[in-house]
N, CA, C and O atoms as a Tripos MOL2 file, in Angstrom:
@<TRIPOS>MOLECULE
protein
  304   303    76     0     0
PROTEIN
NO_CHARGES

@<TRIPOS>ATOM
      1 N           6.5370  -10.4430    1.4600 N.3       1 UNK1
      2 CA          5.7490  -11.4640    0.8200 C.3       1 UNK1
      3 C           6.5300  -11.9710   -0.3900 C.2       1 UNK1
      4 O           7.2300  -11.2080   -1.0560 O.2       1 UNK1
      5 N           6.4030  -13.2450   -0.6590 N.am      2 UNK2
      6 CA          7.0540  -13.8040   -1.8450 C.3       2 UNK2
      7 C           6.2550  -13.4480   -3.0930 C.2       2 UNK2
      8 O           5.0400  -13.6390   -3.1480 O.2       2 UNK2
      9 N           6.9500  -12.9360   -4.0760 N.am      3 UNK3
     10 CA          6.3390  -12.5840   -5.3490 C.3       3 UNK3
     11 C           6.5990  -13.6990   -6.3450 C.2       3 UNK3
     12 O           5.6870  -14.1310   -7.0500 O.2       3 UNK3
     13 N           7.8400  -14.1650   -6.4070 N.am      4 UNK4
     14 CA          8.2480  -15.2170   -7.3370 C.3       4 UNK4
     15 C           8.6150  -16.4680   -6.5530 C.2       4 UNK4
     16 O           9.6590  -16.5210   -5.9040 O.2       4 UNK4
     17 N           7.7600  -17.4600   -6.6170 N.am      5 UNK5
     18 CA          8.0230  -18.6940   -5.8940 C.3       5 UNK5
     19 C           9.1140  -19.5220   -6.5610 C.2       5 UNK5
     20 O           9.8640  -20.2240   -5.8840 O.2       5 UNK5
     21 N           9.2040  -19.4430   -7.8790 N.am      6 UNK6
     22 CA         10.2120  -20.2240   -8.6030 C.3       6 UNK6
     23 C          11.6330  -19.8490   -8.1830 C.2       6 UNK6
     24 O          12.4890  -20.7180   -8.0120 O.2       6 UNK6
     25 N          11.8730  -18.5530   -8.0210 N.am      7 UNK7
     26 CA         13.2130  -18.0560   -7.6920 C.3       7 UNK7
     27 C          13.3270  -17.5700   -6.2490 C.2       7 UNK7
     28 O          14.4100  -17.1820   -5.8130 O.2       7 UNK7
     29 N          12.2330  -17.5880   -5.5130 N.am      8 UNK8
     30 CA         12.2550  -17.1640   -4.1110 C.3       8 UNK8
     31 C          12.5010  -15.6740   -3.9420 C.2       8 UNK8
     32 O          13.2600  -15.2590   -3.0650 O.2       8 UNK8
     33 N          11.8610  -14.8700   -4.7790 N.am      9 UNK9
     34 CA         12.0570  -13.4180   -4.7430 C.3       9 UNK9
     35 C          10.8970  -12.7700   -3.9900 C.2       9 UNK9
     36 O           9.7280  -13.0210   -4.2820 O.2       9 UNK9
     37 N          11.2420  -11.9390   -3.0250 N.am     10 UNK10
     38 CA         10.2180  -11.2430   -2.2380 C.3      10 UNK10
     39 C          10.0360   -9.8150   -2.7390 C.2      10 UNK10
     40 O          10.8360   -9.3100   -3.5260 O.2      10 UNK10
     41 N           8.9770   -9.1810   -2.2700 N.am     11 UNK11
     42 CA          8.7600   -7.7740   -2.6190 C.3      11 UNK11
     43 C           9.8860   -6.9160   -2.0680 C.2      11 UNK11
     44 O          10.2690   -5.9170   -2.6770 O.2      11 UNK11
     45 N          10.4110   -7.3030   -0.9260 N.am     12 UNK12
     46 CA         11.5370   -6.5810   -0.3260 C.3      12 UNK12
     47 C          12.7670   -6.6420   -1.2350 C.2      12 UNK12
     48 O          13.4830   -5.6520   -1.3780 O.2      12 UNK12
     49 N          13.0080   -7.7890   -1.8400 N.am     13 UNK13
     50 CA         14.1510   -7.9400   -2.7490 C.3      13 UNK13
     51 C          13.9820   -7.0670   -3.9870 C.2      13 UNK13
     52 O          14.9570   -6.5100   -4.4920 O.2      13 UNK13
     53 N          12.7600   -6.9440   -4.4720 N.am     14 UNK14
     54 CA         12.5030   -6.0870   -5.6350 C.3      14 UNK14
     55 C          12.7420   -4.6350   -5.2700 C.2      14 UNK14
     56 O          13.3800   -3.9000   -6.0240 O.2      14 UNK14
     57 N          12.2340   -4.2120   -4.1130 N.am     15 UNK15
     58 CA         12.4400   -2.8320   -3.6690 C.3      15 UNK15
     59 C          13.9260   -2.5500   -3.4180 C.2      15 UNK15
     60 O          14.4150   -1.4540   -3.6920 O.2      15 UNK15
     61 N          14.6220   -3.5370   -2.9020 N.am     16 UNK16
     62 CA         16.0550   -3.3870   -2.6530 C.3      16 UNK16
     63 C          16.8220   -3.2460   -3.9730 C.2      16 UNK16
     64 O          17.7710   -2.4670   -4.0570 O.2      16 UNK16
     65 N          16.4190   -3.9900   -4.9900 N.am     17 UNK17
     66 CA         17.0660   -3.8790   -6.3000 C.3      17 UNK17
     67 C          16.9070   -2.4700   -6.8560 C.2      17 UNK17
     68 O          17.8430   -1.9130   -7.4290 O.2      17 UNK17
     69 N          15.7210   -1.8990   -6.6860 N.am     18 UNK18
     70 CA         15.4910   -0.5190   -7.1400 C.3      18 UNK18
     71 C          16.3490    0.4430   -6.3300 C.2      18 UNK18
     72 O          16.9410    1.3680   -6.8870 O.2      18 UNK18
     73 N          16.4190    0.2320   -5.0280 N.am     19 UNK19
     74 CA         17.2350    1.0970   -4.1670 C.3      19 UNK19
     75 C          18.7190    1.0130   -4.5400 C.2      19 UNK19
     76 O          19.4720    1.9670   -4.3450 O.2      19 UNK19
     77 N          19.1240   -0.1320   -5.0760 N.am     20 UNK20
     78 CA         20.5280   -0.3280   -5.4540 C.3      20 UNK20
     79 C          20.8090    0.0800   -6.8960 C.2      20 UNK20
     80 O          21.9080   -0.1480   -7.4020 O.2      20 UNK20
     81 N          19.8230    0.6820   -7.5580 N.am     21 UNK21
     82 CA         20.0980    1.2410   -8.8730 C.3      21 UNK21
     83 C          19.3170    0.7010  -10.0480 C.2      21 UNK21
     84 O          19.4830    1.1960  -11.1630 O.2      21 UNK21
     85 N          18.4700   -0.2960   -9.8470 N.am     22 UNK22
     86 CA         17.6540   -0.7980  -10.9620 C.3      22 UNK22
     87 C          16.7100    0.3030  -11.4150 C.2      22 UNK22
     88 O          15.9880    0.8700  -10.5950 O.2      22 UNK22
     89 N          16.7030    0.6150  -12.6990 N.am     23 UNK23
     90 CA         15.8780    1.6930  -13.2260 C.3      23 UNK23
     91 C          14.8490    1.2160  -14.2320 C.2      23 UNK23
     92 O          14.1640    2.0330  -14.8480 O.2      23 UNK23
     93 N          14.7270   -0.0940  -14.4080 N.am     24 UNK24
     94 CA         13.7300   -0.6400  -15.3270 C.3      24 UNK24
     95 C          13.3480   -2.0350  -14.8470 C.2      24 UNK24
     96 O          14.0150   -2.6260  -13.9980 O.2      24 UNK24
     97 N          12.2620   -2.5410  -15.4110 N.am     25 UNK25
     98 CA         11.8330   -3.9000  -15.0800 C.3      25 UNK25
     99 C          12.9050   -4.8930  -15.5030 C.2      25 UNK25
    100 O          13.1500   -5.8810  -14.8100 O.2      25 UNK25
    101 N          13.5410   -4.6330  -16.6340 N.am     26 UNK26
    102 CA         14.6230   -5.5050  -17.1010 C.3      26 UNK26
    103 C          15.7540   -5.5610  -16.0720 C.2      26 UNK26
    104 O          16.2810   -6.6370  -15.7870 O.2      26 UNK26
    105 N          16.1290   -4.4080  -15.5140 N.am     27 UNK27
    106 CA         17.1770   -4.3690  -14.4890 C.3      27 UNK27
    107 C          16.7740   -5.1900  -13.2710 C.2      27 UNK27
    108 O          17.5810   -5.9430  -12.7270 O.2      27 UNK27
    109 N          15.5220   -5.0390  -12.8480 N.am     28 UNK28
    110 CA         15.0340   -5.7850  -11.6770 C.3      28 UNK28
    111 C          15.0790   -7.2870  -11.9520 C.2      28 UNK28
    112 O          15.5220   -8.0620  -11.1040 O.2      28 UNK28
    113 N          14.6250   -7.6940  -13.1270 N.am     29 UNK29
    114 CA         14.6460   -9.1210  -13.4940 C.3      29 UNK29
    115 C          16.0650   -9.6650  -13.4860 C.2      29 UNK29
    116 O          16.3060  -10.7620  -12.9830 O.2      29 UNK29
    117 N          17.0110   -8.9050  -14.0420 N.am     30 UNK30
    118 CA         18.4020   -9.3640  -14.0970 C.3      30 UNK30
    119 C          19.0090   -9.4720  -12.7040 C.2      30 UNK30
    120 O          19.7790  -10.3930  -12.4340 O.2      30 UNK30
    121 N          18.6710   -8.5470  -11.8260 N.am     31 UNK31
    122 CA         19.2470   -8.5540  -10.4810 C.3      31 UNK31
    123 C          18.6110   -9.6010   -9.5670 C.2      31 UNK31
    124 O          19.2930  -10.1880   -8.7270 O.2      31 UNK31
    125 N          17.3030   -9.8380   -9.7290 N.am     32 UNK32
    126 CA         16.6040  -10.7240   -8.7890 C.3      32 UNK32
    127 C          16.2650  -12.1000   -9.3580 C.2      32 UNK32
    128 O          16.1460  -13.0710   -8.6120 O.2      32 UNK32
    129 N          16.1120  -12.1810  -10.6640 N.am     33 UNK33
    130 CA         15.6580  -13.4290  -11.2780 C.3      33 UNK33
    131 C          14.1460  -13.5560  -11.3090 C.2      33 UNK33
    132 O          13.6180  -14.5620  -11.7840 O.2      33 UNK33
    133 N          13.4450  -12.5490  -10.8100 N.am     34 UNK34
    134 CA         11.9880  -12.5620  -10.7770 C.3      34 UNK34
    135 C          11.4260  -12.6520  -12.2000 C.2      34 UNK34
    136 O          11.8750  -11.9370  -13.0960 O.2      34 UNK34
    137 N          10.4540  -13.5230  -12.3980 N.am     35 UNK35
    138 CA          9.7470  -13.7000  -13.6760 C.3      35 UNK35
    139 C          10.6320  -14.2390  -14.7890 C.2      35 UNK35
    140 O          10.3430  -14.0240  -15.9660 O.2      35 UNK35
    141 N          11.6950  -14.9310  -14.4370 N.am     36 UNK36
    142 CA         12.5680  -15.4930  -15.4740 C.3      36 UNK36
    143 C          12.3290  -16.9770  -15.6930 C.2      36 UNK36
    144 O          12.9640  -17.5850  -16.5550 O.2      36 UNK36
    145 N          11.4240  -17.5640  -14.9270 N.am     37 UNK37
    146 CA         11.1650  -18.9890  -15.1180 C.3      37 UNK37
    147 C           9.7610  -19.2050  -15.6850 C.2      37 UNK37
    148 O           9.6160  -19.3310  -16.9010 O.2      37 UNK37
    149 N           8.7470  -19.2500  -14.8630 N.am     38 UNK38
    150 CA          7.4010  -19.5250  -15.3890 C.3      38 UNK38
    151 C           6.6740  -18.2530  -15.8040 C.2      38 UNK38
    152 O           5.8000  -18.3050  -16.6700 O.2      38 UNK38
    153 N           7.0160  -17.1060  -15.2040 N.am     39 UNK39
    154 CA          6.4320  -15.8270  -15.5900 C.3      39 UNK39
    155 C           5.1220  -15.4550  -14.9360 C.2      39 UNK39
    156 O           4.5930  -14.3780  -15.2120 O.2      39 UNK39
    157 N           4.5760  -16.3040  -14.0800 N.am     40 UNK40
    158 CA          3.2840  -15.9970  -13.4530 C.3      40 UNK40
    159 C           3.3500  -14.7980  -12.5130 C.2      40 UNK40
    160 O           2.3250  -14.1910  -12.2010 O.2      40 UNK40
    161 N           4.5330  -14.4640  -12.0740 N.am     41 UNK41
    162 CA          4.6990  -13.3700  -11.1220 C.3      41 UNK41
    163 C           5.0050  -12.0350  -11.7980 C.2      41 UNK41
    164 O           5.1590  -11.0230  -11.1140 O.2      41 UNK41
    165 N           5.0950  -12.0160  -13.1120 N.am     42 UNK42
    166 CA          5.5410  -10.8200  -13.8280 C.3      42 UNK42
    167 C           4.6730   -9.5970  -13.5390 C.2      42 UNK42
    168 O           5.2100   -8.5170  -13.2950 O.2      42 UNK42
    169 N           3.3710   -9.7340  -13.5590 N.am     43 UNK43
    170 CA          2.4920   -8.5730  -13.3350 C.3      43 UNK43
    171 C           2.6850   -7.9970  -11.9350 C.2      43 UNK43
    172 O           2.8050   -6.7820  -11.7780 O.2      43 UNK43
    173 N           2.7150   -8.8380  -10.9400 N.am     44 UNK44
    174 CA          2.9010   -8.3700   -9.5700 C.3      44 UNK44
    175 C           4.2920   -7.7760   -9.3940 C.2      44 UNK44
    176 O           4.4500   -6.7370   -8.7540 O.2      44 UNK44
    177 N           5.2940   -8.4280   -9.9570 N.am     45 UNK45
    178 CA          6.6660   -7.9200   -9.8650 C.3      45 UNK45
    179 C           6.8110   -6.5580  -10.5100 C.2      45 UNK45
    180 O           7.4480   -5.6670   -9.9490 O.2      45 UNK45
    181 N           6.2210   -6.3880  -11.6910 N.am     46 UNK46
    182 CA          6.2700   -5.0950  -12.3870 C.3      46 UNK46
    183 C           5.5890   -4.0100  -11.5660 C.2      46 UNK46
    184 O           6.0870   -2.8870  -11.4780 O.2      46 UNK46
    185 N           4.4540   -4.3430  -10.9670 N.am     47 UNK47
    186 CA          3.7200   -3.3710  -10.1620 C.3      47 UNK47
    187 C           4.5520   -2.9150   -8.9670 C.2      47 UNK47
    188 O           4.6190   -1.7220   -8.6730 O.2      47 UNK47
    189 N           5.1740   -3.8480   -8.2900 N.am     48 UNK48
    190 CA          5.9970   -3.5120   -7.1250 C.3      48 UNK48
    191 C           7.2170   -2.7010   -7.5580 C.2      48 UNK48
    192 O           7.5800   -1.7260   -6.9010 O.2      48 UNK48
    193 N           7.8420   -3.1000   -8.6510 N.am     49 UNK49
    194 CA          9.0120   -2.3790   -9.1550 C.3      49 UNK49
    195 C           8.6300   -0.9570   -9.5610 C.2      49 UNK49
    196 O           9.3470   -0.0090   -9.2410 O.2      49 UNK49
    197 N           7.5170   -0.8030  -10.2580 N.am     50 UNK50
    198 CA          7.0540    0.5250  -10.6820 C.3      50 UNK50
    199 C           6.7970    1.4100   -9.4650 C.2      50 UNK50
    200 O           7.1900    2.5760   -9.4450 O.2      50 UNK50
    201 N           6.1390    0.8550   -8.4550 N.am     51 UNK51
    202 CA          5.8510    1.6050   -7.2340 C.3      51 UNK51
    203 C           7.1520    2.0450   -6.5560 C.2      51 UNK51
    204 O           7.2760    3.1920   -6.1260 O.2      51 UNK51
    205 N           8.1050    1.1390   -6.4660 N.am     52 UNK52
    206 CA          9.3900    1.4660   -5.8310 C.3      52 UNK52
    207 C          10.1390    2.5290   -6.6230 C.2      52 UNK52
    208 O          10.7630    3.4120   -6.0350 O.2      52 UNK52
    209 N          10.0840    2.4540   -7.9470 N.am     53 UNK53
    210 CA         10.7530    3.4590   -8.7750 C.3      53 UNK53
    211 C          10.0910    4.8220   -8.6290 C.2      53 UNK53
    212 O          10.7810    5.8410   -8.5930 O.2      53 UNK53
    213 N           8.7580    4.8570   -8.5460 N.am     54 UNK54
    214 CA          8.0440    6.1200   -8.3530 C.3      54 UNK54
    215 C           8.3850    6.7270   -7.0040 C.2      54 UNK54
    216 O           8.5980    7.9350   -6.9070 O.2      54 UNK54
    217 N           8.4390    5.9070   -5.9610 N.am     55 UNK55
    218 CA          8.7960    6.3980   -4.6330 C.3      55 UNK55
    219 C          10.2270    6.9290   -4.6180 C.2      55 UNK55
    220 O          10.5110    7.9530   -3.9960 O.2      55 UNK55
    221 N          11.1160    6.2350   -5.2990 N.am     56 UNK56
    222 CA         12.5050    6.6650   -5.3770 C.3      56 UNK56
    223 C          12.6250    8.0000   -6.1050 C.2      56 UNK56
    224 O          13.3660    8.8810   -5.6690 O.2      56 UNK56
    225 N          11.9050    8.1510   -7.2050 N.am     57 UNK57
    226 CA         11.9360    9.3950   -7.9690 C.3      57 UNK57
    227 C          11.3650   10.5430   -7.1500 C.2      57 UNK57
    228 O          11.8950   11.6540   -7.1840 O.2      57 UNK57
    229 N          10.2910   10.2870   -6.4180 N.am     58 UNK58
    230 CA          9.6840   11.3240   -5.5890 C.3      58 UNK58
    231 C          10.6410   11.7480   -4.4750 C.2      58 UNK58
    232 O          10.7590   12.9370   -4.1760 O.2      58 UNK58
    233 N          11.3150   10.7890   -3.8670 N.am     59 UNK59
    234 CA         12.2670   11.1010   -2.7990 C.3      59 UNK59
    235 C          13.4360   11.9160   -3.3490 C.2      59 UNK59
    236 O          13.9050   12.8420   -2.6870 O.2      59 UNK59
    237 N          13.9070   11.5880   -4.5380 N.am     60 UNK60
    238 CA         14.9980   12.3410   -5.1450 C.3      60 UNK60
    239 C          14.5580   13.7600   -5.4860 C.2      60 UNK60
    240 O          15.3290   14.7080   -5.3350 O.2      60 UNK60
    241 N          13.3340   13.9010   -5.9400 N.am     61 UNK61
    242 CA         12.8050   15.2170   -6.2820 C.3      61 UNK61
    243 C          12.7550   16.1120   -5.0460 C.2      61 UNK61
    244 O          13.1360   17.2810   -5.1090 O.2      61 UNK61
    245 N          12.2940   15.5740   -3.9400 N.am     62 UNK62
    246 CA         12.2240   16.3330   -2.6930 C.3      62 UNK62
    247 C          13.6280   16.6880   -2.2250 C.2      62 UNK62
    248 O          13.8740   17.8130   -1.7900 O.2      62 UNK62
    249 N          14.5470   15.7360   -2.3130 N.am     63 UNK63
    250 CA         15.9240   15.9770   -1.8800 C.3      63 UNK63
    251 C          16.5820   17.0680   -2.7210 C.2      63 UNK63
    252 O          17.3850   17.8460   -2.2060 O.2      63 UNK63
    253 N          16.2510   17.1310   -3.9980 N.am     64 UNK64
    254 CA         16.8350   18.1430   -4.8680 C.3      64 UNK64
    255 C          16.2550   19.5280   -4.5720 C.2      64 UNK64
    256 O          16.9350   20.5370   -4.7590 O.2      64 UNK64
    257 N          15.0020   19.5790   -4.1110 N.am     65 UNK65
    258 CA         14.3690   20.8620   -3.8250 C.3      65 UNK65
    259 C          14.8190   21.4580   -2.5030 C.2      65 UNK65
    260 O          14.7460   22.6740   -2.3250 O.2      65 UNK65
    261 N          15.2820   20.6340   -1.5720 N.am     66 UNK66
    262 CA         15.6660   21.1150   -0.2430 C.3      66 UNK66
    263 C          16.7040   22.2390   -0.3020 C.2      66 UNK66
    264 O          16.4890   23.2830    0.3130 O.2      66 UNK66
    265 N          17.8250   22.0660   -1.0220 N.am     67 UNK67
    266 CA         18.8070   23.1570   -1.0710 C.3      67 UNK67
    267 C          18.2330   24.4170   -1.7270 C.2      67 UNK67
    268 O          18.5580   25.5330   -1.3210 O.2      67 UNK67
    269 N          17.3940   24.2400   -2.7270 N.am     68 UNK68
    270 CA         16.8000   25.3850   -3.4060 C.3      68 UNK68
    271 C          15.9050   26.1670   -2.4510 C.2      68 UNK68
    272 O          15.9130   27.3980   -2.4690 O.2      68 UNK68
    273 N          15.1390   25.4750   -1.6220 N.am     69 UNK69
    274 CA         14.2680   26.1410   -0.6570 C.3      69 UNK69
    275 C          15.0880   26.8780    0.3910 C.2      69 UNK69
    276 O          14.7170   27.9740    0.8100 O.2      69 UNK69
    277 N          16.1980   26.2860    0.8170 N.am     70 UNK70
    278 CA         17.0600   26.9280    1.7980 C.3      70 UNK70
    279 C          17.6630   28.2030    1.2180 C.2      70 UNK70
    280 O          17.7490   29.2180    1.9100 O.2      70 UNK70
    281 N          18.0810   28.1590   -0.0480 N.am     71 UNK71
    282 CA         18.6340   29.3440   -0.6940 C.3      71 UNK71
    283 C          17.5620   30.4250   -0.8450 C.2      71 UNK71
    284 O          17.8420   31.6080   -0.6550 O.2      71 UNK71
    285 N          16.3600   30.0250   -1.1780 N.am     72 UNK72
    286 CA         15.2680   30.9800   -1.3330 C.3      72 UNK72
    287 C          14.9670   31.6580   -0.0010 C.2      72 UNK72
    288 O          14.7590   32.8700    0.0480 O.2      72 UNK72
    289 N          14.9420   30.8830    1.0740 N.am     73 UNK73
    290 CA         14.6730   31.4470    2.3950 C.3      73 UNK73
    291 C          15.7700   32.4310    2.7790 C.2      73 UNK73
    292 O          15.4880   33.4620    3.3890 O.2      73 UNK73
    293 N          17.0030   32.1300    2.4330 N.am     74 UNK74
    294 CA         18.1140   33.0150    2.7510 C.3      74 UNK74
    295 C          17.9990   34.3130    1.9580 C.2      74 UNK74
    296 O          18.3270   35.3830    2.4700 O.2      74 UNK74
    297 N          17.5380   34.2240    0.7190 N.am     75 UNK75
    298 CA         17.4190   35.3940   -0.1460 C.3      75 UNK75
    299 C          16.3420   36.3560    0.3580 C.2      75 UNK75
    300 O          16.4330   37.5650    0.1460 O.2      75 UNK75
    301 N          15.3370   35.8150    1.0170 N.am     76 UNK76
    302 CA         14.2640   36.6760    1.5240 C.3      76 UNK76
    303 C          14.7420   37.4020    2.7240 C.2      76 UNK76
    304 O          13.9950   38.1840    3.3110 O.2      76 UNK76
@<TRIPOS>BOND
     1     1     2 1
     2     2     3 1
     3     3     4 2
     4     3     5 am
     5     5     6 1
     6     6     7 1
     7     7     8 2
     8     7     9 am
     9     9    10 1
    10    10    11 1
    11    11    12 2
    12    11    13 am
    13    13    14 1
    14    14    15 1
    15    15    16 2
    16    15    17 am
    17    17    18 1
    18    18    19 1
    19    19    20 2
    20    19    21 am
    21    21    22 1
    22    22    23 1
    23    23    24 2
    24    23    25 am
    25    25    26 1
    26    26    27 1
    27    27    28 2
    28    27    29 am
    29    29    30 1
    30    30    31 1
    31    31    32 2
    32    31    33 am
    33    33    34 1
    34    34    35 1
    35    35    36 2
    36    35    37 am
    37    37    38 1
    38    38    39 1
    39    39    40 2
    40    39    41 am
    41    41    42 1
    42    42    43 1
    43    43    44 2
    44    43    45 am
    45    45    46 1
    46    46    47 1
    47    47    48 2
    48    47    49 am
    49    49    50 1
    50    50    51 1
    51    51    52 2
    52    51    53 am
    53    53    54 1
    54    54    55 1
    55    55    56 2
    56    55    57 am
    57    57    58 1
    58    58    59 1
    59    59    60 2
    60    59    61 am
    61    61    62 1
    62    62    63 1
    63    63    64 2
    64    63    65 am
    65    65    66 1
    66    66    67 1
    67    67    68 2
    68    67    69 am
    69    69    70 1
    70    70    71 1
    71    71    72 2
    72    71    73 am
    73    73    74 1
    74    74    75 1
    75    75    76 2
    76    75    77 am
    77    77    78 1
    78    78    79 1
    79    79    80 2
    80    79    81 am
    81    81    82 1
    82    82    83 1
    83    83    84 2
    84    83    85 am
    85    85    86 1
    86    86    87 1
    87    87    88 2
    88    87    89 am
    89    89    90 1
    90    90    91 1
    91    91    92 2
    92    91    93 am
    93    93    94 1
    94    94    95 1
    95    95    96 2
    96    95    97 am
    97    97    98 1
    98    98    99 1
    99    99   100 2
   100    99   101 am
   101   101   102 1
   102   102   103 1
   103   103   104 2
   104   103   105 am
   105   105   106 1
   106   106   107 1
   107   107   108 2
   108   107   109 am
   109   109   110 1
   110   110   111 1
   111   111   112 2
   112   111   113 am
   113   113   114 1
   114   114   115 1
   115   115   116 2
   116   115   117 am
   117   117   118 1
   118   118   119 1
   119   119   120 2
   120   119   121 am
   121   121   122 1
   122   122   123 1
   123   123   124 2
   124   123   125 am
   125   125   126 1
   126   126   127 1
   127   127   128 2
   128   127   129 am
   129   129   130 1
   130   130   131 1
   131   131   132 2
   132   131   133 am
   133   133   134 1
   134   134   135 1
   135   135   136 2
   136   135   137 am
   137   137   138 1
   138   138   139 1
   139   139   140 2
   140   139   141 am
   141   141   142 1
   142   142   143 1
   143   143   144 2
   144   143   145 am
   145   145   146 1
   146   146   147 1
   147   147   148 2
   148   147   149 am
   149   149   150 1
   150   150   151 1
   151   151   152 2
   152   151   153 am
   153   153   154 1
   154   154   155 1
   155   155   156 2
   156   155   157 am
   157   157   158 1
   158   158   159 1
   159   159   160 2
   160   159   161 am
   161   161   162 1
   162   162   163 1
   163   163   164 2
   164   163   165 am
   165   165   166 1
   166   166   167 1
   167   167   168 2
   168   167   169 am
   169   169   170 1
   170   170   171 1
   171   171   172 2
   172   171   173 am
   173   173   174 1
   174   174   175 1
   175   175   176 2
   176   175   177 am
   177   177   178 1
   178   178   179 1
   179   179   180 2
   180   179   181 am
   181   181   182 1
   182   182   183 1
   183   183   184 2
   184   183   185 am
   185   185   186 1
   186   186   187 1
   187   187   188 2
   188   187   189 am
   189   189   190 1
   190   190   191 1
   191   191   192 2
   192   191   193 am
   193   193   194 1
   194   194   195 1
   195   195   196 2
   196   195   197 am
   197   197   198 1
   198   198   199 1
   199   199   200 2
   200   199   201 am
   201   201   202 1
   202   202   203 1
   203   203   204 2
   204   203   205 am
   205   205   206 1
   206   206   207 1
   207   207   208 2
   208   207   209 am
   209   209   210 1
   210   210   211 1
   211   211   212 2
   212   211   213 am
   213   213   214 1
   214   214   215 1
   215   215   216 2
   216   215   217 am
   217   217   218 1
   218   218   219 1
   219   219   220 2
   220   219   221 am
   221   221   222 1
   222   222   223 1
   223   223   224 2
   224   223   225 am
   225   225   226 1
   226   226   227 1
   227   227   228 2
   228   227   229 am
   229   229   230 1
   230   230   231 1
   231   231   232 2
   232   231   233 am
   233   233   234 1
   234   234   235 1
   235   235   236 2
   236   235   237 am
   237   237   238 1
   238   238   239 1
   239   239   240 2
   240   239   241 am
   241   241   242 1
   242   242   243 1
   243   243   244 2
   244   243   245 am
   245   245   246 1
   246   246   247 1
   247   247   248 2
   248   247   249 am
   249   249   250 1
   250   250   251 1
   251   251   252 2
   252   251   253 am
   253   253   254 1
   254   254   255 1
   255   255   256 2
   256   255   257 am
   257   257   258 1
   258   258   259 1
   259   259   260 2
   260   259   261 am
   261   261   262 1
   262   262   263 1
   263   263   264 2
   264   263   265 am
   265   265   266 1
   266   266   267 1
   267   267   268 2
   268   267   269 am
   269   269   270 1
   270   270   271 1
   271   271   272 2
   272   271   273 am
   273   273   274 1
   274   274   275 1
   275   275   276 2
   276   275   277 am
   277   277   278 1
   278   278   279 1
   279   279   280 2
   280   279   281 am
   281   281   282 1
   282   282   283 1
   283   283   284 2
   284   283   285 am
   285   285   286 1
   286   286   287 1
   287   287   288 2
   288   287   289 am
   289   289   290 1
   290   290   291 1
   291   291   292 2
   292   291   293 am
   293   293   294 1
   294   294   295 1
   295   295   296 2
   296   295   297 am
   297   297   298 1
   298   298   299 1
   299   299   300 2
   300   299   301 am
   301   301   302 1
   302   302   303 1
   303   303   304 2
@<TRIPOS>SUBSTRUCTURE
     1 UNK1         2 RESIDUE 1 A UNK
     2 UNK2         6 RESIDUE 1 A UNK
     3 UNK3        10 RESIDUE 1 A UNK
     4 UNK4        14 RESIDUE 1 A UNK
     5 UNK5        18 RESIDUE 1 A UNK
     6 UNK6        22 RESIDUE 1 A UNK
     7 UNK7        26 RESIDUE 1 A UNK
     8 UNK8        30 RESIDUE 1 A UNK
     9 UNK9        34 RESIDUE 1 A UNK
    10 UNK10       38 RESIDUE 1 A UNK
    11 UNK11       42 RESIDUE 1 A UNK
    12 UNK12       46 RESIDUE 1 A UNK
    13 UNK13       50 RESIDUE 1 A UNK
    14 UNK14       54 RESIDUE 1 A UNK
    15 UNK15       58 RESIDUE 1 A UNK
    16 UNK16       62 RESIDUE 1 A UNK
    17 UNK17       66 RESIDUE 1 A UNK
    18 UNK18       70 RESIDUE 1 A UNK
    19 UNK19       74 RESIDUE 1 A UNK
    20 UNK20       78 RESIDUE 1 A UNK
    21 UNK21       82 RESIDUE 1 A UNK
    22 UNK22       86 RESIDUE 1 A UNK
    23 UNK23       90 RESIDUE 1 A UNK
    24 UNK24       94 RESIDUE 1 A UNK
    25 UNK25       98 RESIDUE 1 A UNK
    26 UNK26      102 RESIDUE 1 A UNK
    27 UNK27      106 RESIDUE 1 A UNK
    28 UNK28      110 RESIDUE 1 A UNK
    29 UNK29      114 RESIDUE 1 A UNK
    30 UNK30      118 RESIDUE 1 A UNK
    31 UNK31      122 RESIDUE 1 A UNK
    32 UNK32      126 RESIDUE 1 A UNK
    33 UNK33      130 RESIDUE 1 A UNK
    34 UNK34      134 RESIDUE 1 A UNK
    35 UNK35      138 RESIDUE 1 A UNK
    36 UNK36      142 RESIDUE 1 A UNK
    37 UNK37      146 RESIDUE 1 A UNK
    38 UNK38      150 RESIDUE 1 A UNK
    39 UNK39      154 RESIDUE 1 A UNK
    40 UNK40      158 RESIDUE 1 A UNK
    41 UNK41      162 RESIDUE 1 A UNK
    42 UNK42      166 RESIDUE 1 A UNK
    43 UNK43      170 RESIDUE 1 A UNK
    44 UNK44      174 RESIDUE 1 A UNK
    45 UNK45      178 RESIDUE 1 A UNK
    46 UNK46      182 RESIDUE 1 A UNK
    47 UNK47      186 RESIDUE 1 A UNK
    48 UNK48      190 RESIDUE 1 A UNK
    49 UNK49      194 RESIDUE 1 A UNK
    50 UNK50      198 RESIDUE 1 A UNK
    51 UNK51      202 RESIDUE 1 A UNK
    52 UNK52      206 RESIDUE 1 A UNK
    53 UNK53      210 RESIDUE 1 A UNK
    54 UNK54      214 RESIDUE 1 A UNK
    55 UNK55      218 RESIDUE 1 A UNK
    56 UNK56      222 RESIDUE 1 A UNK
    57 UNK57      226 RESIDUE 1 A UNK
    58 UNK58      230 RESIDUE 1 A UNK
    59 UNK59      234 RESIDUE 1 A UNK
    60 UNK60      238 RESIDUE 1 A UNK
    61 UNK61      242 RESIDUE 1 A UNK
    62 UNK62      246 RESIDUE 1 A UNK
    63 UNK63      250 RESIDUE 1 A UNK
    64 UNK64      254 RESIDUE 1 A UNK
    65 UNK65      258 RESIDUE 1 A UNK
    66 UNK66      262 RESIDUE 1 A UNK
    67 UNK67      266 RESIDUE 1 A UNK
    68 UNK68      270 RESIDUE 1 A UNK
    69 UNK69      274 RESIDUE 1 A UNK
    70 UNK70      278 RESIDUE 1 A UNK
    71 UNK71      282 RESIDUE 1 A UNK
    72 UNK72      286 RESIDUE 1 A UNK
    73 UNK73      290 RESIDUE 1 A UNK
    74 UNK74      294 RESIDUE 1 A UNK
    75 UNK75      298 RESIDUE 1 A UNK
    76 UNK76      302 RESIDUE 1 A UNK
């Protein structure tokens, strides 16, 4: 879905920016151009970016625990 009509930014583009390393709303804005013209899309863009960052952090947390769980299972 298009989030920013002025710059033609979709929710997919925002999620992709986070996947490529954006760690703040400022990073997402700089990479996509979302909310840099009229600003009406800022709330929706921030919400999508926050959700993508939370999902990314959760995935990293699980990935970091995997080796620890394997070592624990081996120790038992």
